[in-house]
Tab-separated table of C-alpha atoms and ligand atoms in Angstrom:
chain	number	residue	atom	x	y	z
A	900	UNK	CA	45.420	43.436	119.174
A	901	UNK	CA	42.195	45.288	120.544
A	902	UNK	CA	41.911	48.726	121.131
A	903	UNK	CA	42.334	51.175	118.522
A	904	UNK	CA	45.953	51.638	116.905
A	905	UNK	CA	47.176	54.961	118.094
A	906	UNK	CA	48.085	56.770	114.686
A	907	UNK	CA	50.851	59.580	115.165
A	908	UNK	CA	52.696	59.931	112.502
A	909	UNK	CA	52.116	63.373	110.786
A	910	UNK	CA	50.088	62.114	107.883
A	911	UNK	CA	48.171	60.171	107.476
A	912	UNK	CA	46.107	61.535	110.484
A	913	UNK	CA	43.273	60.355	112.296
A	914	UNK	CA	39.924	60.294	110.579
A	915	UNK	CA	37.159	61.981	112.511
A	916	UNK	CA	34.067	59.243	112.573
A	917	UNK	CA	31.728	62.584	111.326
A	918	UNK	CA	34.305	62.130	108.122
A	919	UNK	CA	34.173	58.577	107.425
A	920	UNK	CA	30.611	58.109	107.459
A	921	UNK	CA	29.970	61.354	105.600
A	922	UNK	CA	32.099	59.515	102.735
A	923	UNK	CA	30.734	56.373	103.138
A	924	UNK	CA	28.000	56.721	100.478
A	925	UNK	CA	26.373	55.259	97.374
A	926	UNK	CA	28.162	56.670	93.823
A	927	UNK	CA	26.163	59.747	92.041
A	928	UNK	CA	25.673	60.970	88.835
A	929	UNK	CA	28.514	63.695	89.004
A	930	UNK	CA	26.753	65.611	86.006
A	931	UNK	CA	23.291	66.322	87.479
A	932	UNK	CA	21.505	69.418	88.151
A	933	UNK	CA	22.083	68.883	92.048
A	934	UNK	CA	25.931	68.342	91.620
A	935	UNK	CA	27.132	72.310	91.476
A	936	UNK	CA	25.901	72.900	94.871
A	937	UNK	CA	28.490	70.336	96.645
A	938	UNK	CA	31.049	71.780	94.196
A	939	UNK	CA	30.532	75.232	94.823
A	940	UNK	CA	29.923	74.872	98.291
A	941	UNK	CA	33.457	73.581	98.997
A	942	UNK	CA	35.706	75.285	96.321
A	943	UNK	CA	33.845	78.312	98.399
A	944	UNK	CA	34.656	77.420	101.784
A	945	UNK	CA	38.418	76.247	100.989
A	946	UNK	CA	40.176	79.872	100.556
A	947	UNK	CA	39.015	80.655	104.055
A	948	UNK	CA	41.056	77.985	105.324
A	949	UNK	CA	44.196	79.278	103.342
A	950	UNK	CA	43.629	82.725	104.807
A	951	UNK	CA	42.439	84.196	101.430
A	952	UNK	CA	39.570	86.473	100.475
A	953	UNK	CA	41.161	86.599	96.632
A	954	UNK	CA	42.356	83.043	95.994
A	955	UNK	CA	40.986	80.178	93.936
A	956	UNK	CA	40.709	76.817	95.392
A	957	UNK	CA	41.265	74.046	93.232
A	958	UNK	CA	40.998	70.003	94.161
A	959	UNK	CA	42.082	67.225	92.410
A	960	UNK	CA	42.248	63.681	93.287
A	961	UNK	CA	45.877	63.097	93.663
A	962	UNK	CA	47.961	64.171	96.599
A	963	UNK	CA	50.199	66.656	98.148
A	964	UNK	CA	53.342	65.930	96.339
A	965	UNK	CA	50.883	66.208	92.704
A	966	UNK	CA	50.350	69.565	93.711
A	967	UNK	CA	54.158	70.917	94.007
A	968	UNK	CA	53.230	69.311	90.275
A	969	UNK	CA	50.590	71.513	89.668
A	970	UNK	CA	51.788	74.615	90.759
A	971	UNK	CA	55.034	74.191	88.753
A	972	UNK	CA	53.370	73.822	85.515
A	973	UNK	CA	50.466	75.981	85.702
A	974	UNK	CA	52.921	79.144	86.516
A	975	UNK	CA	56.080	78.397	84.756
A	976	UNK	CA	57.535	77.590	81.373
A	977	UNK	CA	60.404	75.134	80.280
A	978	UNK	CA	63.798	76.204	81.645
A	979	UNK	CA	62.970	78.745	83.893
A	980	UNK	CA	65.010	79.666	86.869
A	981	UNK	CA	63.447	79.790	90.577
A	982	UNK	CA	64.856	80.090	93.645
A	983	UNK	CA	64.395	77.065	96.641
A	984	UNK	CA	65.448	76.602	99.861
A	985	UNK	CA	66.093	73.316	100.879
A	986	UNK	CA	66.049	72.345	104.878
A	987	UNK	CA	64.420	68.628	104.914
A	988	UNK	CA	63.111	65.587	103.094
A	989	UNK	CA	60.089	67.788	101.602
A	990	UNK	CA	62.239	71.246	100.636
A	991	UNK	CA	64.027	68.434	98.711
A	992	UNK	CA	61.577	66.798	97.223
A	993	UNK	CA	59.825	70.010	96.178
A	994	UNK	CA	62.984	71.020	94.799
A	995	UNK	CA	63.720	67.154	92.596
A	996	UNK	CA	60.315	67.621	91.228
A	997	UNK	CA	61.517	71.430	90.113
A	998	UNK	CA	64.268	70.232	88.876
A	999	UNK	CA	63.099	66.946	87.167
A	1000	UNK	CA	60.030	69.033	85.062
A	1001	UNK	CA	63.046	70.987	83.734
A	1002	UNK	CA	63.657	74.446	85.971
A	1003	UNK	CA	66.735	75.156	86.695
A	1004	UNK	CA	66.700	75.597	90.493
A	1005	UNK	CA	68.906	77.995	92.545
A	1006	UNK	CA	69.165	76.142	95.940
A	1007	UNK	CA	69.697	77.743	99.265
A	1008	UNK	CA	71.008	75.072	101.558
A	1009	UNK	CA	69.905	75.246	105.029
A	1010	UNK	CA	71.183	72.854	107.819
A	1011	UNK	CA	67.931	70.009	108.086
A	1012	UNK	CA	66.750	71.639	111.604
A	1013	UNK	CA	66.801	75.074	111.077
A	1014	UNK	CA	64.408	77.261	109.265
A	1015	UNK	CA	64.052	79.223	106.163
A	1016	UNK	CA	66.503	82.714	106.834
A	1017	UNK	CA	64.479	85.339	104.558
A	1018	UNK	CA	68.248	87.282	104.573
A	1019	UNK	CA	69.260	84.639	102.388
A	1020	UNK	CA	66.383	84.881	99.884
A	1021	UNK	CA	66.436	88.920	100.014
A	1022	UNK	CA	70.305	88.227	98.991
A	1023	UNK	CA	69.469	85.495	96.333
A	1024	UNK	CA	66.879	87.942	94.929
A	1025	UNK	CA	69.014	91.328	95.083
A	1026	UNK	CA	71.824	89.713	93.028
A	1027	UNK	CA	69.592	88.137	90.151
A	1028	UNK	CA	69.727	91.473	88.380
A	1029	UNK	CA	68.787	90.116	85.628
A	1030	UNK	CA	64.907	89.464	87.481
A	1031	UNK	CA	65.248	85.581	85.621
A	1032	UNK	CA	64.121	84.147	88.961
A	1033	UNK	CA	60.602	83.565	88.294
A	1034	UNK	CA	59.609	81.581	91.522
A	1035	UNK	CA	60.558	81.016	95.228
A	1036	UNK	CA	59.608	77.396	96.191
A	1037	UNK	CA	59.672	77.116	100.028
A	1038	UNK	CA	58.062	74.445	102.366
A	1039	UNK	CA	56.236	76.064	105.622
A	1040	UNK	CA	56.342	73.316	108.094
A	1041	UNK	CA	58.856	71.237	106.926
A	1042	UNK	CA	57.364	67.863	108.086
A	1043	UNK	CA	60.848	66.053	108.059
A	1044	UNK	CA	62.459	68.306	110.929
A	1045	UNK	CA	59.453	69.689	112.791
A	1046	UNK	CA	60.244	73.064	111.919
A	1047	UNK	CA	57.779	75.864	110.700
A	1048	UNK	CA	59.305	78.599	108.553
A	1049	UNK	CA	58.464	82.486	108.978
A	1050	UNK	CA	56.422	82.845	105.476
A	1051	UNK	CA	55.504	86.581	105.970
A	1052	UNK	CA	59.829	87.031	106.649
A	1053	UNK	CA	59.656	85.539	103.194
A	1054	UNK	CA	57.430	87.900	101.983
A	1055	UNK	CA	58.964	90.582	103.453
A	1056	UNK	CA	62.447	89.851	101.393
A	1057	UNK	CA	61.321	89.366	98.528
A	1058	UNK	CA	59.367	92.854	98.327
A	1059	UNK	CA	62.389	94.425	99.718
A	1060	UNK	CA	64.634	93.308	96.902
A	1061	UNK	CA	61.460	94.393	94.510
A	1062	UNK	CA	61.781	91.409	93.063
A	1063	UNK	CA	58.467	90.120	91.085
A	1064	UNK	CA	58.852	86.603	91.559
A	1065	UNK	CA	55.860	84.301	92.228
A	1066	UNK	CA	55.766	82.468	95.704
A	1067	UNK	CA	55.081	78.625	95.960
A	1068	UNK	CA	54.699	77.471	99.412
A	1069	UNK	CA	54.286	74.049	100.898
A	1070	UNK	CA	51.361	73.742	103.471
A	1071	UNK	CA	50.606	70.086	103.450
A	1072	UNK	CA	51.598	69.673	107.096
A	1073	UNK	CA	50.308	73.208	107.822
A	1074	UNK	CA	47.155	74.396	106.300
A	1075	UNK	CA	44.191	73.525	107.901
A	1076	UNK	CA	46.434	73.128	111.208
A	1077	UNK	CA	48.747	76.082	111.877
A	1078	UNK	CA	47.859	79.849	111.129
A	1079	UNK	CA	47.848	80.186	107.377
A	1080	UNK	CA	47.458	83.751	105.470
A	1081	UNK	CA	48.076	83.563	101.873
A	1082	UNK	CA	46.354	87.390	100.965
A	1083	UNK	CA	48.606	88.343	103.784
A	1084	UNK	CA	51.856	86.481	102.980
A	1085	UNK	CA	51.402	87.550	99.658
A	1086	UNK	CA	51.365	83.780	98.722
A	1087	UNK	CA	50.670	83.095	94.887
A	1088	UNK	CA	50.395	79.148	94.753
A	1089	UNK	CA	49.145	77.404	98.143
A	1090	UNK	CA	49.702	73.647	98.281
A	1091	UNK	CA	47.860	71.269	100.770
A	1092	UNK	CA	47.053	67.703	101.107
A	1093	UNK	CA	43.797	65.569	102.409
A	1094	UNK	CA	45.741	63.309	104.898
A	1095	UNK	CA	46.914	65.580	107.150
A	1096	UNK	CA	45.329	68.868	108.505
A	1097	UNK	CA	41.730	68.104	106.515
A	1098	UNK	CA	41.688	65.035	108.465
A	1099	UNK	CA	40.856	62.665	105.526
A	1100	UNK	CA	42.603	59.598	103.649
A	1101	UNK	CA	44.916	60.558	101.500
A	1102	UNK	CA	43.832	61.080	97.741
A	1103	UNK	CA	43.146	64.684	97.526
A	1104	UNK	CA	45.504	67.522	96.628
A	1105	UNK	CA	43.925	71.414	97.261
A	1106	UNK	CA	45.516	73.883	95.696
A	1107	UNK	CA	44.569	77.522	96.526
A	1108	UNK	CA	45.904	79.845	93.783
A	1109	UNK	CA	46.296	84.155	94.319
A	1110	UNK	CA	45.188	86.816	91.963
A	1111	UNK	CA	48.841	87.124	90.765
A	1112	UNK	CA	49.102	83.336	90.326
A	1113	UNK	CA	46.049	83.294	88.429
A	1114	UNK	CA	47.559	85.118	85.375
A	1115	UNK	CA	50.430	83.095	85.634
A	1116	UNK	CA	48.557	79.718	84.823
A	1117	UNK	CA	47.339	81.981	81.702
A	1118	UNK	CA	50.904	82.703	80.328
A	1119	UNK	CA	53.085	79.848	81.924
A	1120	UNK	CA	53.651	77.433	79.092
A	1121	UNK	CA	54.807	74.028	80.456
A	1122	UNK	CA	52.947	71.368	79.191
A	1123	UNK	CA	50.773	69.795	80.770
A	1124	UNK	CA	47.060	67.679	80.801
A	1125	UNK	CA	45.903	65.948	83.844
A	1126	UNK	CA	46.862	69.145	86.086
A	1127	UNK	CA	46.353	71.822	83.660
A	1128	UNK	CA	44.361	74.648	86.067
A	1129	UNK	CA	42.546	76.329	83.076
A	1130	UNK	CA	40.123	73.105	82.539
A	1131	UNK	CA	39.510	73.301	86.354
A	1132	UNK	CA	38.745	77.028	85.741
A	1133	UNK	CA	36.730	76.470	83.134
A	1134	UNK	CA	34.689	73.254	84.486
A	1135	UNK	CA	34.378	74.706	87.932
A	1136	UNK	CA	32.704	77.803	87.465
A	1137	UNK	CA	29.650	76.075	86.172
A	1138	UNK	CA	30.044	73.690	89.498
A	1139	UNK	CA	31.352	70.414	87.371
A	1140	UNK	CA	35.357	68.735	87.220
A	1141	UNK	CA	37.152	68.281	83.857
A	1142	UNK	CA	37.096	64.455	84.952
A	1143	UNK	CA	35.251	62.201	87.478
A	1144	UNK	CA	35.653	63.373	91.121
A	1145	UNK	CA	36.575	60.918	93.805
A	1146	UNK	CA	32.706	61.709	95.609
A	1147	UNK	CA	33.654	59.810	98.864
A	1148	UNK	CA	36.562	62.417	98.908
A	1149	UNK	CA	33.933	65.415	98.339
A	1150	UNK	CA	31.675	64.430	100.689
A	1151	UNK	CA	34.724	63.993	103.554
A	1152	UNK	CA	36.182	67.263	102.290
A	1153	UNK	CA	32.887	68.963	103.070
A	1154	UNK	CA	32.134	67.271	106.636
A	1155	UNK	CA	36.166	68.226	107.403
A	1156	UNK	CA	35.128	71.912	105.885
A	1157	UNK	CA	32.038	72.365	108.365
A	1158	UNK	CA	34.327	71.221	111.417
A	1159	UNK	CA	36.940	73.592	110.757
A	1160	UNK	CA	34.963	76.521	109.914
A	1161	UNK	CA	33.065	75.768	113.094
A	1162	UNK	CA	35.856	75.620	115.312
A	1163	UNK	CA	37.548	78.652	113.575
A	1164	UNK	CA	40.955	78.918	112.308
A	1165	UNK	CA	41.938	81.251	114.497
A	1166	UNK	CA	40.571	78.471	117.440
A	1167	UNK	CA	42.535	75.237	115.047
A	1168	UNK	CA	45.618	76.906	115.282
A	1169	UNK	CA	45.244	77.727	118.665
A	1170	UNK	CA	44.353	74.048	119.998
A	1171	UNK	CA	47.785	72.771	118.019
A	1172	UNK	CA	49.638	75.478	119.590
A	1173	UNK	CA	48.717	74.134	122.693
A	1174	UNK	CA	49.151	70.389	122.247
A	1175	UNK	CA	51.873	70.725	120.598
A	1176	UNK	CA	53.770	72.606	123.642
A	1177	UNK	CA	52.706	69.411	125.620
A	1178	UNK	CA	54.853	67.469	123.488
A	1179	UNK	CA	57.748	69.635	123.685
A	1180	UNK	CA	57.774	69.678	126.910
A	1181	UNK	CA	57.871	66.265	127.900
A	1182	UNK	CA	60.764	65.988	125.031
A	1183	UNK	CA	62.329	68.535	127.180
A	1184	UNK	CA	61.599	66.121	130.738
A	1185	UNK	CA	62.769	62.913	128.479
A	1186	UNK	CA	66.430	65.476	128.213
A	1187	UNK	CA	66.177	64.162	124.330
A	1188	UNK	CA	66.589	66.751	121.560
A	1189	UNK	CA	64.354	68.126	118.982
A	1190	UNK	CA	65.784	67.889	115.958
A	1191	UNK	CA	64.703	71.661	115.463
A	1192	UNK	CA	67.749	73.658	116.632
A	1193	UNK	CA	66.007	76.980	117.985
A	1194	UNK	CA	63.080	76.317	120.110
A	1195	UNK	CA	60.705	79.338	118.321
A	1196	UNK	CA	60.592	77.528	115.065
A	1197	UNK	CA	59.254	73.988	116.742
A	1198	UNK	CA	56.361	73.081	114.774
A	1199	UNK	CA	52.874	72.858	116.184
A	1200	UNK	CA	51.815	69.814	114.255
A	1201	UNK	CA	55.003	67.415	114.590
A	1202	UNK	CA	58.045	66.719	116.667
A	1203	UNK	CA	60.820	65.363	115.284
A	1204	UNK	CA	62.920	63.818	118.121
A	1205	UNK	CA	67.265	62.592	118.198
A	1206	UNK	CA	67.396	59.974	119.840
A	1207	UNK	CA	70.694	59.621	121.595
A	1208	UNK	CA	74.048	58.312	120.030
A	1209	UNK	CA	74.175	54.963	119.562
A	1210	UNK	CA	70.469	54.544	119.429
A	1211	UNK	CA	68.122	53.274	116.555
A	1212	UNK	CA	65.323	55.464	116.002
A	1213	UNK	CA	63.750	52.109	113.829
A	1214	UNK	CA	64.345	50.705	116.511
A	1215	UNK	CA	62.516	52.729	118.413
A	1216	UNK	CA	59.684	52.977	116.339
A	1217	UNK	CA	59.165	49.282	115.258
A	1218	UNK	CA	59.037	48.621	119.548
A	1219	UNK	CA	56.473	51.338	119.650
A	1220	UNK	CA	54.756	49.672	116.814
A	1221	UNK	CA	54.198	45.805	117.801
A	1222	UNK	CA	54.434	46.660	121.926
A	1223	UNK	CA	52.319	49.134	121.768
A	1224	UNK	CA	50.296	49.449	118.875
A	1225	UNK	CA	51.159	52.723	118.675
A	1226	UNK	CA	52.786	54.426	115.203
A	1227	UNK	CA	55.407	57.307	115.389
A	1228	UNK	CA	56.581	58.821	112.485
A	1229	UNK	CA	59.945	58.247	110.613
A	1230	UNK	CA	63.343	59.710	110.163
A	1231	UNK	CA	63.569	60.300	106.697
A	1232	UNK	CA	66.352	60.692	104.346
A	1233	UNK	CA	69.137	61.485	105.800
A	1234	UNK	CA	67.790	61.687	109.304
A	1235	UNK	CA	66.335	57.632	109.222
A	1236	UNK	CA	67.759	56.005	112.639
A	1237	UNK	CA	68.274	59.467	114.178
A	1238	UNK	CA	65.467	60.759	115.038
A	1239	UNK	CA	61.947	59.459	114.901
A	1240	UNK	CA	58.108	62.104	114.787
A	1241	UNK	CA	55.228	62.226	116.917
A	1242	UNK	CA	52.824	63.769	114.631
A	1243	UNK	CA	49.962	66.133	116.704
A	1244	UNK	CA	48.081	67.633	114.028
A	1245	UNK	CA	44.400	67.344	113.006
A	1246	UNK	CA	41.792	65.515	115.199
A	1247	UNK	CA	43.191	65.246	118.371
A	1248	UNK	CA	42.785	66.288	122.068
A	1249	UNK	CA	45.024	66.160	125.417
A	1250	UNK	CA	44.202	62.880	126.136
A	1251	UNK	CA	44.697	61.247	122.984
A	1252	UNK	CA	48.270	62.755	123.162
A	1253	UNK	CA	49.004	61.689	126.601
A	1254	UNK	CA	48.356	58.163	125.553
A	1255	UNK	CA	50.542	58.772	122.732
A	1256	UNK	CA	53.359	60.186	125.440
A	1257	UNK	CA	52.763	57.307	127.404
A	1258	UNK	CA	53.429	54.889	124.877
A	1259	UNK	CA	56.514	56.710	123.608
A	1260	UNK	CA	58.185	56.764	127.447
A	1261	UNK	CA	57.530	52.835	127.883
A	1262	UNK	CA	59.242	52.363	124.259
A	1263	UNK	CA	62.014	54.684	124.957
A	1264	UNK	CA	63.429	52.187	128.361
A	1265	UNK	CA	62.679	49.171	126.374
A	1266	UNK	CA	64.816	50.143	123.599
A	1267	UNK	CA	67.666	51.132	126.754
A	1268	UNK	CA	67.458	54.962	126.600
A	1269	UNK	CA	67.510	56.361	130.078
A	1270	UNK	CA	64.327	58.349	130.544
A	1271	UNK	CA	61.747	58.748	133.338
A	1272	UNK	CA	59.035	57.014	133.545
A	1273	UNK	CA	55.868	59.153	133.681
A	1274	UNK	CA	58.366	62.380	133.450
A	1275	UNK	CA	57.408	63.341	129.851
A	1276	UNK	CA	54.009	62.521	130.361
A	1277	UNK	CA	53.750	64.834	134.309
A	1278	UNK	CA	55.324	67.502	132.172
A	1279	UNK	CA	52.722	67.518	129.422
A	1280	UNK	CA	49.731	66.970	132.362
A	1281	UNK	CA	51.248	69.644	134.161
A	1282	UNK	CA	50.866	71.888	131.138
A	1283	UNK	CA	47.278	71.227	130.111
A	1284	UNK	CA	46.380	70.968	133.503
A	1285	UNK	CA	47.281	74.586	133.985
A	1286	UNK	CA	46.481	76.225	130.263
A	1287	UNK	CA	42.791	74.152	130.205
A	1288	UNK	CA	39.855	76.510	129.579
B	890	PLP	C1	53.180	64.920	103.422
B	890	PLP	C2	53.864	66.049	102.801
B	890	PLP	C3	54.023	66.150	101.400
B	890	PLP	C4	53.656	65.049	100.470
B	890	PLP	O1	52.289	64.874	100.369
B	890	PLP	P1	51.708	63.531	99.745
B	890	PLP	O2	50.251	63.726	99.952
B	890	PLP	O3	52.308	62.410	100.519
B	890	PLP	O4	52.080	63.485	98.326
B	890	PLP	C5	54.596	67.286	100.894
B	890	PLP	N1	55.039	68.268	101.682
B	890	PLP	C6	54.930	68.205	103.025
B	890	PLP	C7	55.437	69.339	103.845
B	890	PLP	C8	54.352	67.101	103.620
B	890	PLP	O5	54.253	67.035	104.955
């Protein structure tokens, strides 16, 4: 097939050219004199992507779901209890992973849709008299649904039930995309991936870790080797890794660093704001349902979309796929064959999206659901059209 293969699924995400020929390179000796500076010069950058003047960046080369990994061990010890809320495929898989390194986890069960309700974690929090809840594990943009989760709410509830208990959040799907404050949020443990806002192949997890968080990893005494933070501490400082960095990875992760600090946070967040309400409203001119149930939690960086009874949502996408060359994301768990993703996040513009709209109307009448076409697609024009600087 020529022509490019139009990647939107929410992860992995397209790869800027600027980023894969800044890791296209020839191998270095990661122990010379000249290594620090690349070292230093990104674990530097990184906390002003997480929104932190007091926060420790950490990257290893593993991946997103390494770092729920990471942050469970480095603040915890065996058995404890923490608190989780589980609303979609990656609440639940940060709360397995919980569960299967031995914590006993308190789940909140929110309908797969809806958001995190901070009532429910004040309540959790105000009847654990006992203060043995030692962690709140919560996902911000839960990339199954397409829904983004109030984070300072959660804040909020847990320092008005005065409860001391660390806060782990997922940002995989939302650092580096949506509007991310961890000194704010009073976030201890900040999780992120490579493949999705930093606009890079998988193979990185970034961790950013709070003051608070900090002295956990010092205390928390679940064992651990490969991810133990304290030989990062250690190693880092003096600008080195406890083990042999992926370079290719470093040298993306920088190029990705310099165009987001360019553009600004403040500006990234922004420019997925804005595509993102393209999307929704052609979803709302295709009369198909996001799978988010209230309309102020739709995510910025993915759509997850029902398609209607009767209708495959593989379907769907595997039409998409060998029509059109053109990948939309999965249902997952539960939700596969109901509802299928158009990821928006990372490097992207209007017209990349409109393509991607495009595509999705033609595949939608092939596979015999009645929409428009051109509707979704006038909608979204309509809207950048009139919101273009
Ligand atoms: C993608 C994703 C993960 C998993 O990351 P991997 O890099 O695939 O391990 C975890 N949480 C969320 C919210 C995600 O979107």
């Amino acid at each position: 097939m020529s022509g490019r293969n139009f990647l939107f699924v929410p992860g992995p995400t397209n790869v800027p050219d600027r980023i894969l020929r800044a890791m296209h390179r020839a191998q270095e000796d990661h122990r010379s004199s000249a290594f620090p500076a690349l070292t230093k010069g990104i674990l530097g950058d990184l906390p002003k992507v997480f929104g932190t003047t007091k926060g420790q960046a950490f990257v290893l080369p593993a991946s997103g779901t390494a770092m729920w990994e990471t942050a469970i061990v480095n603040s915890l010890s065996p058995g404890d209890r923490v608190l989780a809320v589980r609303n979609g495929q990656f609440s639940h898989l940060f709360v397995d992973a919980a569960q299967r390194l031995g914590m006993q986890v308190d789940i909140i069960e929110v309908e797969w849709g809806a958001a995190i309700s901070a009532a429910q974690i004040q309540s959790a929090l105000e009847a654990d008299k006992a203060r043995a809840i030692k962690a709140v594990l919560v996902v911000h943009n839960e990339t199954a649904t397409g829904v983004t989760s109030d984070i300072a709410a959660v804040r909020a509830a847990m320092n008005a039930a005065k409860h001391a208990a660390l806060l782990l959040v997922d940002g995989v799907s939302s650092i580096g995309s949506l509007e991310f404050k961890m000194d704010a949020w009073g976030v201890d443990f900040g999780i992120a991936g490579s493949q999705k806002g930093f606009m890079m192949p998988a193979g990185l997890g970034i961790l950013c870790v709070g003051p608070k968080g900090l002295e956990a990893v010092k205390t928390a005494t679940c064992p651990r080797a490969f991810f133990d933070l304290r030989d990062h501490i250690t190693t880092n400082a003096t600008g080195y890794f406890p083990y042999t960095p992926s370079l290719a990875h470093l040298y993306g992760l920088r190029e990705a660093l310099d165009m987001l600090l360019a553009e600004g946070m403040a500006n990234v967040a922004a420019r997925h704001k804005r595509l993102g309400e393209g999307v929704r409203r052609a979803v709302a001119a295709w009369k198909l349902e996001a799978c988010a149930k209230d309309p102020s939690t739709q995510s910025d960086t993915v759509t997850a979309i029902v398609v209607p009874a009767g209708a495959d949502a593989e379907q769907v996408r595997d039409i998409a796929f060998k029509k059109y060359n053109l990948a939309l994301g999965a249902g997952l768990g539960p939700l596969r064959g109901r509802v299928f993703r158009i990821g928006h996040l990372g490097d992207l513009n209007e017209l990349m999206l409109l393509g991607a709209l495009a595509g999705t109307e033609m595949t939608l009448v092939d596979a015999g659901i009645p929409v428009t076409l051109g509707s979704g697609v006038a909608a979204a024009q309509a809207w950048y059209r009139s919101t273009a600087s």
